[in-house]
Coordinates of C-alpha atoms in Angstrom, one line a residue:
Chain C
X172 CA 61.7 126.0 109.0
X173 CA 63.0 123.5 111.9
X174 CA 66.4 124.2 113.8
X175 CA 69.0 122.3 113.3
X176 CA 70.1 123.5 117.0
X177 CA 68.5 124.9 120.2
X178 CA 70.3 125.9 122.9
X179 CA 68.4 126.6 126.3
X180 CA 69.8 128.3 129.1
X181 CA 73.3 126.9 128.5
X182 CA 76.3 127.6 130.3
X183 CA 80.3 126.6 131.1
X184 CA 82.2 127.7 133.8
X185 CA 85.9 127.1 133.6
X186 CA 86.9 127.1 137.5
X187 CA 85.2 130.8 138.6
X188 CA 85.8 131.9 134.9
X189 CA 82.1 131.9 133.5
X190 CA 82.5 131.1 129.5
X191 CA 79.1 131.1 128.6
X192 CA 76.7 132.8 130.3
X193 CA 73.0 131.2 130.2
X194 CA 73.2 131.3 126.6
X195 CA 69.6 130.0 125.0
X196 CA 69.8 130.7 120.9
X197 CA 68.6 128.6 118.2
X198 CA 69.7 128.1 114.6
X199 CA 67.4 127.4 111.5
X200 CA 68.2 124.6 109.0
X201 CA 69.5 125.7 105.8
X202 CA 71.4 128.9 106.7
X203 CA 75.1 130.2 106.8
X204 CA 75.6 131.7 110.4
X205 CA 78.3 134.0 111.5
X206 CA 79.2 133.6 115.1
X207 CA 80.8 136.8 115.6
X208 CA 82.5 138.4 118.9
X209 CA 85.9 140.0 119.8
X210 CA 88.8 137.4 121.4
X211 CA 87.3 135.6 124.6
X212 CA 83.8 135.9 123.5
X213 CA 82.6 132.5 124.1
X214 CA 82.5 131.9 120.7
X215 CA 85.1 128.9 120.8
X216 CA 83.4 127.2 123.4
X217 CA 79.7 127.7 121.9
X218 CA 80.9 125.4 119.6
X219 CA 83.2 122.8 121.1
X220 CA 80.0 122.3 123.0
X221 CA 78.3 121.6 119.8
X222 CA 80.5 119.1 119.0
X223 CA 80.8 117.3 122.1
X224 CA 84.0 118.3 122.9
X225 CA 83.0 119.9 126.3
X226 CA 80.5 119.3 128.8
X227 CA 78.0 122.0 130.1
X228 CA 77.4 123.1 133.6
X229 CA 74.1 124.0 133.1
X230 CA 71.4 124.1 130.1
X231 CA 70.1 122.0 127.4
X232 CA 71.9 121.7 124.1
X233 CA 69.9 119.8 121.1
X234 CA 71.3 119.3 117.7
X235 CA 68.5 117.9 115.3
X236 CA 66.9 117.4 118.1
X237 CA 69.3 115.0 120.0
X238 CA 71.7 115.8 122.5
X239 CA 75.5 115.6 121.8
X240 CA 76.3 112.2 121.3
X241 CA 77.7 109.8 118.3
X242 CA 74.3 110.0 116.6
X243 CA 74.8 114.3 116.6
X244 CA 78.7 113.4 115.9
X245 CA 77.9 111.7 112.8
X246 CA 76.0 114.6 111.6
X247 CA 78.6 117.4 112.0
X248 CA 81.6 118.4 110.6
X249 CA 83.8 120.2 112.6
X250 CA 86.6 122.8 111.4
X251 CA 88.7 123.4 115.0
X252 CA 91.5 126.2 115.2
X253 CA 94.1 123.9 114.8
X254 CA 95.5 121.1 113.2
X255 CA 94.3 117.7 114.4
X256 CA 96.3 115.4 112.4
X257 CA 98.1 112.6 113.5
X258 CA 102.0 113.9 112.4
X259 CA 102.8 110.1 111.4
X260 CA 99.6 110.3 109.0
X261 CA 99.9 110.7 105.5
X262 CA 97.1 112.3 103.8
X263 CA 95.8 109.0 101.6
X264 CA 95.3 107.7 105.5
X265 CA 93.5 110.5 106.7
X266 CA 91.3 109.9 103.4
X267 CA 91.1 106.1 104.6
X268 CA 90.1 107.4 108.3
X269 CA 87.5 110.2 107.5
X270 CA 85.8 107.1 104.4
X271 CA 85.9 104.7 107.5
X272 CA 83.8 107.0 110.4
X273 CA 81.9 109.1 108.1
X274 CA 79.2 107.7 105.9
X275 CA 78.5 111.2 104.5
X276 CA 82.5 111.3 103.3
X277 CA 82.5 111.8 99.6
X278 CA 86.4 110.7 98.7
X279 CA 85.7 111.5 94.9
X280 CA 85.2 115.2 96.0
X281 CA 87.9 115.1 98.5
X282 CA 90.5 113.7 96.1
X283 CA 88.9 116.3 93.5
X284 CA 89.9 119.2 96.0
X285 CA 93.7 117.9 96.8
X286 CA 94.2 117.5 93.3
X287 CA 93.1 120.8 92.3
X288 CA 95.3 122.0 94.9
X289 CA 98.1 120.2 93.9
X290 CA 98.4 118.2 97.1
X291 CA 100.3 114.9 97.0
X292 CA 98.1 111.7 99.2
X293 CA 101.6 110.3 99.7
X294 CA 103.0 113.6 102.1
X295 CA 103.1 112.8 105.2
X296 CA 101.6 115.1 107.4
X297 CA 104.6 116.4 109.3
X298 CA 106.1 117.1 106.2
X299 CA 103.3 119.6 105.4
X300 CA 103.7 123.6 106.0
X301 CA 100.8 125.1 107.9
X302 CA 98.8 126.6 105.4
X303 CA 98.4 123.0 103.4
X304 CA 98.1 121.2 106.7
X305 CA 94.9 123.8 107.2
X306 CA 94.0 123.1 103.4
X307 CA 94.1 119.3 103.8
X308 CA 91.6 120.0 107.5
X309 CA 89.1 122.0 104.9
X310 CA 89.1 119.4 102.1
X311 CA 88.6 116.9 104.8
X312 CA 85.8 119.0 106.8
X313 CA 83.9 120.1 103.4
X314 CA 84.1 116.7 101.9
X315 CA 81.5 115.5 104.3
X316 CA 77.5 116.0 103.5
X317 CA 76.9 116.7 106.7
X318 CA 74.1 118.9 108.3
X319 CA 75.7 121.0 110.3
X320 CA 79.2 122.6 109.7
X321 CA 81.5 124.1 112.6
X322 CA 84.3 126.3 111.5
X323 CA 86.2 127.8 114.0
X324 CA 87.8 130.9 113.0
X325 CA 88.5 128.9 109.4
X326 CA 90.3 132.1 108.1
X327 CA 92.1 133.5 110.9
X328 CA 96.2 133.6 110.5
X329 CA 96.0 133.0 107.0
X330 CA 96.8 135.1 103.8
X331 CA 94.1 137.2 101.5
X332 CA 94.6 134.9 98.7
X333 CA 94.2 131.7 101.2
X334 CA 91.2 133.3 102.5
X335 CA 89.3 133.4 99.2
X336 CA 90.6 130.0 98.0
X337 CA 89.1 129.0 102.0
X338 CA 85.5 131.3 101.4
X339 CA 85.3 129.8 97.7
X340 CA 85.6 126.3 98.9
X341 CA 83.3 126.5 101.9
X342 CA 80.5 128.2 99.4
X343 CA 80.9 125.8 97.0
X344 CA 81.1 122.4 98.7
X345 CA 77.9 122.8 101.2
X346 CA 74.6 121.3 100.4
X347 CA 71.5 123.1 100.2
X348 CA 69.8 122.1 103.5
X349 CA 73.0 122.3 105.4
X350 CA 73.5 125.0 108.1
X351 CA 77.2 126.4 108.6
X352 CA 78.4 128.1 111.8
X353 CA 81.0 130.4 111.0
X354 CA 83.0 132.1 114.3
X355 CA 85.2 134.9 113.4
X356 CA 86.4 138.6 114.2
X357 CA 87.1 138.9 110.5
X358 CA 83.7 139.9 109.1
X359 CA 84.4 142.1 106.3
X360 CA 85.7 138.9 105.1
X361 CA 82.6 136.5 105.6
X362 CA 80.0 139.3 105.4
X363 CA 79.0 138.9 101.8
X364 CA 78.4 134.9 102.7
X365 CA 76.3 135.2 105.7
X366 CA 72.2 134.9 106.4
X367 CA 72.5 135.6 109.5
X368 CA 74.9 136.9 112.5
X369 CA 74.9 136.2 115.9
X370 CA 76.9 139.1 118.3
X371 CA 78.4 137.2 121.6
X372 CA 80.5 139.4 124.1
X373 CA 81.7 138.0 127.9
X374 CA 80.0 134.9 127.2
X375 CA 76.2 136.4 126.5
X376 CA 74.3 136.6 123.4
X377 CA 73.0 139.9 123.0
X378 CA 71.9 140.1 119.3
X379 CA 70.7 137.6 116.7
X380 CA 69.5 138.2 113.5
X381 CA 69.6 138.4 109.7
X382 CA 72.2 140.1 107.8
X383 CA 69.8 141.8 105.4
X384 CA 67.8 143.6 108.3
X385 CA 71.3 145.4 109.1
X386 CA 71.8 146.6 105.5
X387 CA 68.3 147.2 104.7
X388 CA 67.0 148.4 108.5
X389 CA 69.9 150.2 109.7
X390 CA 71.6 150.9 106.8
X391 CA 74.6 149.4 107.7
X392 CA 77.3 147.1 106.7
X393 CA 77.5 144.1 109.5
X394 CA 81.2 145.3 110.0
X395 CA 80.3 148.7 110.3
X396 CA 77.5 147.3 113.0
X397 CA 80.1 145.0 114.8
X398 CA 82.8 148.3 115.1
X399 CA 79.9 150.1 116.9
X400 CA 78.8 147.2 118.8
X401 CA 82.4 146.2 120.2
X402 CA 83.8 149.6 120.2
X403 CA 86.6 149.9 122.8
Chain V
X93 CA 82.8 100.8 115.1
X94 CA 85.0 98.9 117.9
X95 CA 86.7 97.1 115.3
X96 CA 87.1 100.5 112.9
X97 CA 88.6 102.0 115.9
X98 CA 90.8 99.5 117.0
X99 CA 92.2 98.7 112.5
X100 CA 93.4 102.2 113.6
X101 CA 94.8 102.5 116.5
X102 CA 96.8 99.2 116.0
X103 CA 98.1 101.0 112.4
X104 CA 98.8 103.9 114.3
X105 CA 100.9 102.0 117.0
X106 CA 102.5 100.2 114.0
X107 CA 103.4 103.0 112.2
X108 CA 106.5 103.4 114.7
X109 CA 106.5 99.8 116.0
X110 CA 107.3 97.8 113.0
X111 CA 110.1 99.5 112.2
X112 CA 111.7 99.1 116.0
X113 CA 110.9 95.4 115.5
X114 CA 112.6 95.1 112.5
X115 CA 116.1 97.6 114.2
X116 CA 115.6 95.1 117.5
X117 CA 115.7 92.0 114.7
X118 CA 118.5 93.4 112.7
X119 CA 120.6 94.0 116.2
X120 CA 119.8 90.4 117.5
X121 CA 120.8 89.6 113.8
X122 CA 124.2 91.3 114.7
X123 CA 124.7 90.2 118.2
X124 CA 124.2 86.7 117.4
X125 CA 127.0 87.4 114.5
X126 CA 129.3 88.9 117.4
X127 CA 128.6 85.8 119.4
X128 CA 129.8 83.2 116.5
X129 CA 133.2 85.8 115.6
X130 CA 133.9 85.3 119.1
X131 CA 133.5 81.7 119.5
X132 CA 135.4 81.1 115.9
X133 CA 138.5 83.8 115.4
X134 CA 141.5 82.6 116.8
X135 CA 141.9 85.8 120.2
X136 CA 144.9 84.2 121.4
X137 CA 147.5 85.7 119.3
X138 CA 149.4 88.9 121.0
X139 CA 148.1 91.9 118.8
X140 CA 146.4 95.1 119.6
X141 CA 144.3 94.4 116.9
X142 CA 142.6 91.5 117.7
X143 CA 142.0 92.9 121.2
X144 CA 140.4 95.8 119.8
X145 CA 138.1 93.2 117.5
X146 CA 137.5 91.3 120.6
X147 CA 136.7 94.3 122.5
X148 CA 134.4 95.3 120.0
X149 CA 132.2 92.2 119.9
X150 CA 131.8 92.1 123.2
X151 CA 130.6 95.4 123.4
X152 CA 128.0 94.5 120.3
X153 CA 126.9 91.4 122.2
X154 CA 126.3 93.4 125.3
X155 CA 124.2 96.0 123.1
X156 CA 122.3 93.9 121.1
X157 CA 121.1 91.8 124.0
X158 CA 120.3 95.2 126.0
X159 CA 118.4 96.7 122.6
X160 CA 116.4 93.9 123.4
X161 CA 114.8 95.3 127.3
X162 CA 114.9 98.6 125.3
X163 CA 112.3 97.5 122.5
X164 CA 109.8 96.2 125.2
X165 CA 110.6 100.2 127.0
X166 CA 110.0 101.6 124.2
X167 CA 106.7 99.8 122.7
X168 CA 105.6 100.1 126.5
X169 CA 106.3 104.0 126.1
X170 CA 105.0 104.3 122.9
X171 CA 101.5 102.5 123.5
X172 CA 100.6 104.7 126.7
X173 CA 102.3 107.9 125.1
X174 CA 99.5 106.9 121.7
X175 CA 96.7 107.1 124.4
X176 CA 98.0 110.9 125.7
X177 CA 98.4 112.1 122.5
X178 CA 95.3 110.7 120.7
X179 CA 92.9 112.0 123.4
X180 CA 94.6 115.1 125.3
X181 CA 96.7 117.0 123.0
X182 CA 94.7 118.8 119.5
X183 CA 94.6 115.0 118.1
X184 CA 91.3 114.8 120.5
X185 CA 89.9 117.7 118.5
X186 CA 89.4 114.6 115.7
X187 CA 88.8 111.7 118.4
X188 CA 86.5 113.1 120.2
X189 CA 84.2 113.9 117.4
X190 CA 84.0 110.8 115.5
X191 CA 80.4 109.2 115.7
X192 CA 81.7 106.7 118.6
X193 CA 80.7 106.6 122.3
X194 CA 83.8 107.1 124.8
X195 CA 83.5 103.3 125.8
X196 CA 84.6 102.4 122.9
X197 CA 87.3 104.8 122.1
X198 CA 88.6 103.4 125.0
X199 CA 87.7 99.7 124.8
X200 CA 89.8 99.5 121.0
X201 CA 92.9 101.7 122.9
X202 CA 92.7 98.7 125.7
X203 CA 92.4 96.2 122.7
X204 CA 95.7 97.9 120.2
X205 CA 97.3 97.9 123.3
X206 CA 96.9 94.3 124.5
X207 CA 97.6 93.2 120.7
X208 CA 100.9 95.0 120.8
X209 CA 101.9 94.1 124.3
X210 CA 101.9 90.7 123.2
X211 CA 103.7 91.3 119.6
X212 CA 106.0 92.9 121.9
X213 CA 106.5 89.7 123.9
X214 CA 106.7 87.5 120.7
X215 CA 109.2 89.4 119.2
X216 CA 111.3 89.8 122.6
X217 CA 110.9 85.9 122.7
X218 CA 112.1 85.1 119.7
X219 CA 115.2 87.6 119.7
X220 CA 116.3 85.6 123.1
X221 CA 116.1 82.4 121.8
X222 CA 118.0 83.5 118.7
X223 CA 120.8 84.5 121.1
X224 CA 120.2 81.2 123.1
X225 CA 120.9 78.8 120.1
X226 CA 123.9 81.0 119.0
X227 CA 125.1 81.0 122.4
X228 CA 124.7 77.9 123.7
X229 CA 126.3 74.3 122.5
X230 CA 123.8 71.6 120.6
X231 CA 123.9 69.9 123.7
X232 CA 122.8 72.5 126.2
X233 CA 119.5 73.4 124.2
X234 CA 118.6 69.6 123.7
X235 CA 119.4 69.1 127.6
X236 CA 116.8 72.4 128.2
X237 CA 114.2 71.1 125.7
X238 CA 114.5 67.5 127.4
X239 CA 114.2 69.1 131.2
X240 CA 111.4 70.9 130.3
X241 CA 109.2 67.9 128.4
X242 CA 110.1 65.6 131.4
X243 CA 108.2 69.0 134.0
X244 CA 105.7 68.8 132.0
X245 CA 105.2 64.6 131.7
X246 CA 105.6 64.6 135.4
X247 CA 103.4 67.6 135.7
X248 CA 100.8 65.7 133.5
X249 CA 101.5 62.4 135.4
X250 CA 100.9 64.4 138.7
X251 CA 97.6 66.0 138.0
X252 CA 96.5 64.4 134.8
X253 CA 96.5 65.7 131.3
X254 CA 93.2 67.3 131.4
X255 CA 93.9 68.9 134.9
X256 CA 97.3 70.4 133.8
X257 CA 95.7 71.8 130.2
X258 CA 93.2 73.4 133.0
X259 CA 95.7 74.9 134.7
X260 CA 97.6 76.4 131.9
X261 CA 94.6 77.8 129.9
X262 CA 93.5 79.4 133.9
X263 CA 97.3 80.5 134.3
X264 CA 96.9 82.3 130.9
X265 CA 93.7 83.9 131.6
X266 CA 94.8 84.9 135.0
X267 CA 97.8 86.1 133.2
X268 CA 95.7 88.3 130.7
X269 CA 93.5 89.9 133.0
X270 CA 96.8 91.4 135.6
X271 CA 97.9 92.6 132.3
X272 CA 94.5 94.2 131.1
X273 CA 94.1 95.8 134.6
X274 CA 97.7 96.9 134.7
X275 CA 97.1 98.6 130.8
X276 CA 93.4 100.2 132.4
X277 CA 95.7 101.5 135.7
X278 CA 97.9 103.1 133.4
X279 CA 95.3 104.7 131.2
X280 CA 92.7 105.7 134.0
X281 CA 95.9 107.6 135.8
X282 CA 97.0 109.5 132.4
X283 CA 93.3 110.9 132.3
X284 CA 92.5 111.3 135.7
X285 CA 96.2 113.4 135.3
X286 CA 94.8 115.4 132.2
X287 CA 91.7 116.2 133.7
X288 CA 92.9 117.4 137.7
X289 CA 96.6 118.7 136.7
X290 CA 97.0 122.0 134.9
X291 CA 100.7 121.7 135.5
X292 CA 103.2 118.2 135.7
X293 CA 100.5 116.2 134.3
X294 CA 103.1 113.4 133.8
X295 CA 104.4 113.7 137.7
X296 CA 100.7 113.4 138.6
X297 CA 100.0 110.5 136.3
X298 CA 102.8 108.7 138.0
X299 CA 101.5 109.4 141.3
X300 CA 98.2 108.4 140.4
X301 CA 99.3 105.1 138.9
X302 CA 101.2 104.4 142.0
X303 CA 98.7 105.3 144.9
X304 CA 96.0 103.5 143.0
X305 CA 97.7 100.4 142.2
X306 CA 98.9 100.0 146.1
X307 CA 95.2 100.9 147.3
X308 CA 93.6 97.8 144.4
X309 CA 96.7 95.8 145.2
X310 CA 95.9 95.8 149.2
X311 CA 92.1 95.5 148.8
X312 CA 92.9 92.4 146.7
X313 CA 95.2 90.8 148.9
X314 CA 92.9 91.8 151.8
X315 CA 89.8 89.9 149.8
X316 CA 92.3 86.4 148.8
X317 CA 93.1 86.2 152.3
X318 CA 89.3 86.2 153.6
X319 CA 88.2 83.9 150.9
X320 CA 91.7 81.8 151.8
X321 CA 91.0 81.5 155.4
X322 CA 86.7 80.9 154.7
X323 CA 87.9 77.9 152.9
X324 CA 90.6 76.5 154.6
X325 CA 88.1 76.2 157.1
X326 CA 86.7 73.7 155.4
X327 CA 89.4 70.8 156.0
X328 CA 92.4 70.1 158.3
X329 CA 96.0 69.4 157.6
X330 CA 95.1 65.6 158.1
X331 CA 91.9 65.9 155.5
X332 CA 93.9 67.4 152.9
X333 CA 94.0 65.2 149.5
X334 CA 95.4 65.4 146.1
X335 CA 92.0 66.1 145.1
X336 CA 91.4 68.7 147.9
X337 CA 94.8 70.6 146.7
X338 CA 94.0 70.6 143.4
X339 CA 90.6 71.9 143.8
X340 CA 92.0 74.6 146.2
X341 CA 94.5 76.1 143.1
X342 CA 92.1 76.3 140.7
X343 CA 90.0 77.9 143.4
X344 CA 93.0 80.2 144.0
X345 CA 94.0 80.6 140.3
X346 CA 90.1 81.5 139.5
X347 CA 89.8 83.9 142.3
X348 CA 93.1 86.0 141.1
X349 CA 91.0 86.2 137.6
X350 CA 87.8 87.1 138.9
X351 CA 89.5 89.9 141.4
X352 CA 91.9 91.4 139.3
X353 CA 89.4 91.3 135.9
X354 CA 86.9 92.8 138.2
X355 CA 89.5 95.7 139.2
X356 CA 90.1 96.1 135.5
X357 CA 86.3 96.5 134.3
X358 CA 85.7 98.9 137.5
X359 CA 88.3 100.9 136.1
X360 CA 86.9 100.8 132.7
X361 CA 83.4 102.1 133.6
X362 CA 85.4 104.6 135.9
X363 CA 87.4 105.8 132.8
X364 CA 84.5 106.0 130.2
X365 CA 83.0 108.0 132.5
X366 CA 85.9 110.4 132.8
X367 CA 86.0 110.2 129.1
X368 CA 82.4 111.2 128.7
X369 CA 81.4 113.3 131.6
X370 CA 84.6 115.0 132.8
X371 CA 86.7 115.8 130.0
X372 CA 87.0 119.1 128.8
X373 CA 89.5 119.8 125.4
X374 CA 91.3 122.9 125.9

C-alpha cells in the first residue's frame, strides 16, 4: 500500500522551543489515523506542517509524494482548532468559496449536511453560536473528496451529543481510499474509529502502530495504553 | 486562480465598502440639501429659530463635506486592515491552505486593492463635484470648465496633440505605479510586522512603513539625480530646444515609472517570499 505521507527527519523549532523533534513517520493510503499525545505534544504542529501552514527547520515532508505546495493543498482538507470564517461571510458564500478553490467540493453533499442540520445558507457567520460555526467548518471540510483529511482536535470543547453527530459525520462522509489524521487527547472517543495510532510526547514519536495489535497483543484498550503511556 | 482570488477579495472589501459609499452618497445628498436651504430661506429675520436652523445647516454642510476625507480613511483602513486579517489572524488557517501559491494570494490583494483605491477616488470625485455645482453659481462652473479647455488647447497647441495624449497616458502610468508601490510598502510592513513582532505589531508596522519608505524614497531621488545630471550633460543652456525639453520630461516622467514600478516589484518578490518561506500561523 503506498503512503499518502512520509515524513523524514522533520523538525520546528519555535525560537529555542524545539516542537518537533526529528520526527520521520509515514502514513498508508486508505487508513483512519489517530494522532494522539497530551497538550503540547507536537501534535498541532505535525499537522499545520502538513498543510503548509508552517515551515520546517529541518527534514523532508512529502504528501503523495510532493512537497507542501498548492498541488498538496488541493488534495487536503484541513479541520484547524478554530473557526476560520470570514465574520462578514454568510454560509451560501462560504459554499460559493470552497465550490470556487476545490474541484473535489461536492455542494450537493454539503447543502445535504446543513439541511439535515437545520442550518440556514442566509446566516451570516457572526451571527452563528460556536457549536454551528464548528458544524458549518465540518460540513465544509467533509464535503471535499479529498485524499488526505486533517482534523485537529475536531471534538475537543464540544458536547457528548455534538461529538457523535461530529464522529458520525466524519465516518460517513470519507471515501474509501482516503486517509484521515485525527489529533486528540480524547481517545475513548475516537478509539472504536481508528486503524491505527500514533503516540507523540515533547515533540518525538515514540510508538506507531495498529490499533488491533493493542487489543489483540497487549490486551488492551488504546485508552487504557495511552493512560500508561502518558502517566503523570 | 488570480482572478478567483481577486472575485473574492474585491467581494470581501465590498461587503463593508458599498454600504459606506452609499452613507458618504446619502450625506453629500444632505449637504448639498443644506447648501441650497441656506442659499434660499430668508436668515435675515430676528428669531432664535432661524438662527438655530442656520446654525444647523452649517454644521451639516461642514459634516457632510468632512464625511467625505473620512470615506477615503476609512476604505484606506479597511483595505490594509482586509490584508491583516485575511492572512495573520485564524482567517489564514483557510488562506493559506487553498491550492494557490503565495504570489498570488498576494498579487489579487495588490489587485482588490488597487480596484478599490480607485472606486474610492471615483466616488470621492463625484461627491465634490456634487457639492461644487450646488455651491457654486452657473457662471462660476462654466468659467472653471472654460479655464480648463483653454490649458488644455494651449497645452495641445504647445506640445502638440499627440505629445500631450503622451504625456497624460505617462502621467497616469507614473501615477499608478507610486500608488502600487505605496499599496506593496504598506503590505510588505504589516507582514514583516506579523512575522518579527510578538508584541505592538501595529507600532512596528508603522515603523517599518516609515523607515522603509524614507530608505526607497532617498535611493530613488539619489538614482533621478545621477541619471539627471548624466543627461544634462548632454546639452547647454544655449542648446536647449522645445524638442530637447520635451524629450527630457518624458525622459523624466519615464524614469519616475521605471524607478518606482521597480521598487514596487522588488517588494513584491520580497513579500512572496515572506509569504512563503517565513510565515509561521500561530
Amino acid at each position: 500500500m503506498s503512503n499518502i505521507l512520509e515524513c523524514v527527519h522533520l523538525t520546528k523549532k519555535y525560537g529555542h522551543n524545539i516542537a518537533l523533534n526529528d520526527v520521520s513517520v509515514s502514513i498508508p493510503s486508505g487508513k483512519i489515523v489517530g494522532l494522539l499525545g497530551p497538550n503540547g505534544s507536537g501534535k498541532t504542529t505535525l499537522i499545520k506542517l502538513i498543510a503548509g501552514l508552517l515551515v520546517p527547520n529541518g527534514g523532508e515532508l512529502y504528501i503523495n509524494g510532493s512537497k507542501p505546495g498548492p498541488e498538496t493543498k488541493a488534495i487536503i482538507s484541513y479541520l484547524p482548532e478554530r473557526p476560520y470564517f470570514d465574520p462578514s461571510m454568510r454560509i451560501c458564500e462560504m459554499l460559493d468559496f470552497f465550490a470556487d478553490f476545490y474541484a473535489d467540493f461536492d455542494m450537493e453533499r454539503a447543502v445535504k449536511m446543513l439541511s439535515d442540520l437545520g442550518i440556514s445558507q442566509d446566516a451570516k457567520m457572526k451571527t452563528l453560536s460556536k457549536g454551528t460555526k464548528e458544524k458549518v467548518q465540518l460540513v465544509l471540510v467533509m464535503s471535499r473528496r479529498a485524499k488526505l483529511y486533517l482534523l485537529d482536535e475536531p471534538i475537543a470543547g464540544v458536547d457528548p451529543a455534538a461529538r457523535d453527530y461530529i464522529m458520525r459525520t466524519i465516518l460517513t462522509n470519507y471515501g474509501e481510499d482516503s486517509t484521515i489524521l485525527i489529533s486528540t487527547h480524547l481517545i475513548t472517543d475516537i478509539e472504536k474509529v481508528l486503524d491505527e495510532y500514533i503516540f507523540i510526547s515533547n515533540g518525538n514519536i515514540f510508538r506507531q502502530g495498529t490499533v488491533d495489535d493493542v487489543r489483540t497483543e497487549e490486551g488492551k484498550s488504546l485508552d487504557e495504553l495511552f493512560r500508561e503511556v502518558f502517566r503523570c | 486562480m488570480l482572478k478567483k482570488l481577486f472575485r473574492h477579495d474585491f467581494a470581501a472589501i465590498g461587503r463593508h465598502m458599498w454600504l459606506f459609499s452609499i452613507i458618504v452618497f446619502a450625506t453629500t445628498a444632505l449637504g448639498c440639501a443644506s447648501i441650497l436651504a441656506l442659499e434660499n430661506i430668508d436668515f435675515d429675520q430676528t428669531s432664535a429659530f432661524f438662527d438655530t436652523i442656520q446654525l444647523i445647516l452649517t454644521l451639516t454642510t461642514v459634516m457632510s463635506f468632512l464625511a467625505i476625507y473620512a470615506y477615503a480613511i476609512i476604505g484606506t483602513v479597511n483595505i490594509f486592515k482586509r490584508y491583516y486579517n485575511n492572512l495573520f489572524t485564524d482567517e489564514g488557517y483557510l488562506t493559506f491552505t487553498l491550492p494557490v501559491k503565495s504570489s498570488q494570494i498576494f498579487g489579487a490583494k495588490i489587485l482588490s486593492a488597487i480596484a478599490w483605491l480607485l472606486l474610492i477616488g471615483i466616488v470621492e470625485a463625484l461627491c465634490f463635484c456634487l457639492f461644487m455645482i450646488t455651491a457654486l453659481p452657473t457662471y462660476a462652473i462654466s468659467s472653471l470648465l472654460n479655464n480648463f479647455g483653454q490649458m488644455i488647447t494651449t497645452a495641445a497647441e504647445a506640445v502638440g496633440v499627440f505629445q500631450l495624449v503622451i504625456y497624460i497616458i505617462e502621467i497616469i502610468v507614473a501615477s499608478l505605479a507610486t500608488v502600487i508601490y505605496q499599496i506593496v510598502l504598506v503590505y510588505m510592513s504589516i507582514t514583516f510586522a506579523t512575522i518579527i513582532a510578538k508584541k505592538h505589531r501595529m507600532i512596528t508596522g508603522v515603523l517599518m512603513y516609515f523607515v522603509s519608505n524614507m530608505l526607497v524614497s532617498i535611493l530613488i531621488t539619489v538614482l533621478a539625480a545621477i541619471t539627471t545630471v548624466i543627461s544634462s550633460a548632454f546639452f547647454t543652456a544655449d542648446s536647449l530646444t522645445h524638442e530637447i525639453i520635451s524629450a527630457e520630461m518624458h525622459v523624466q516622467l519615464i524614469q519616475f515609472f521605471l524607478l518606482y514600478g521597480g521598487a514596487a516589484t522588488g517588494i513584491y518578490f520580497f513579500n512572496s517570499f515572506l509569504l512563503k518561506k517565513k510565515l509561521n500561523l500561530p
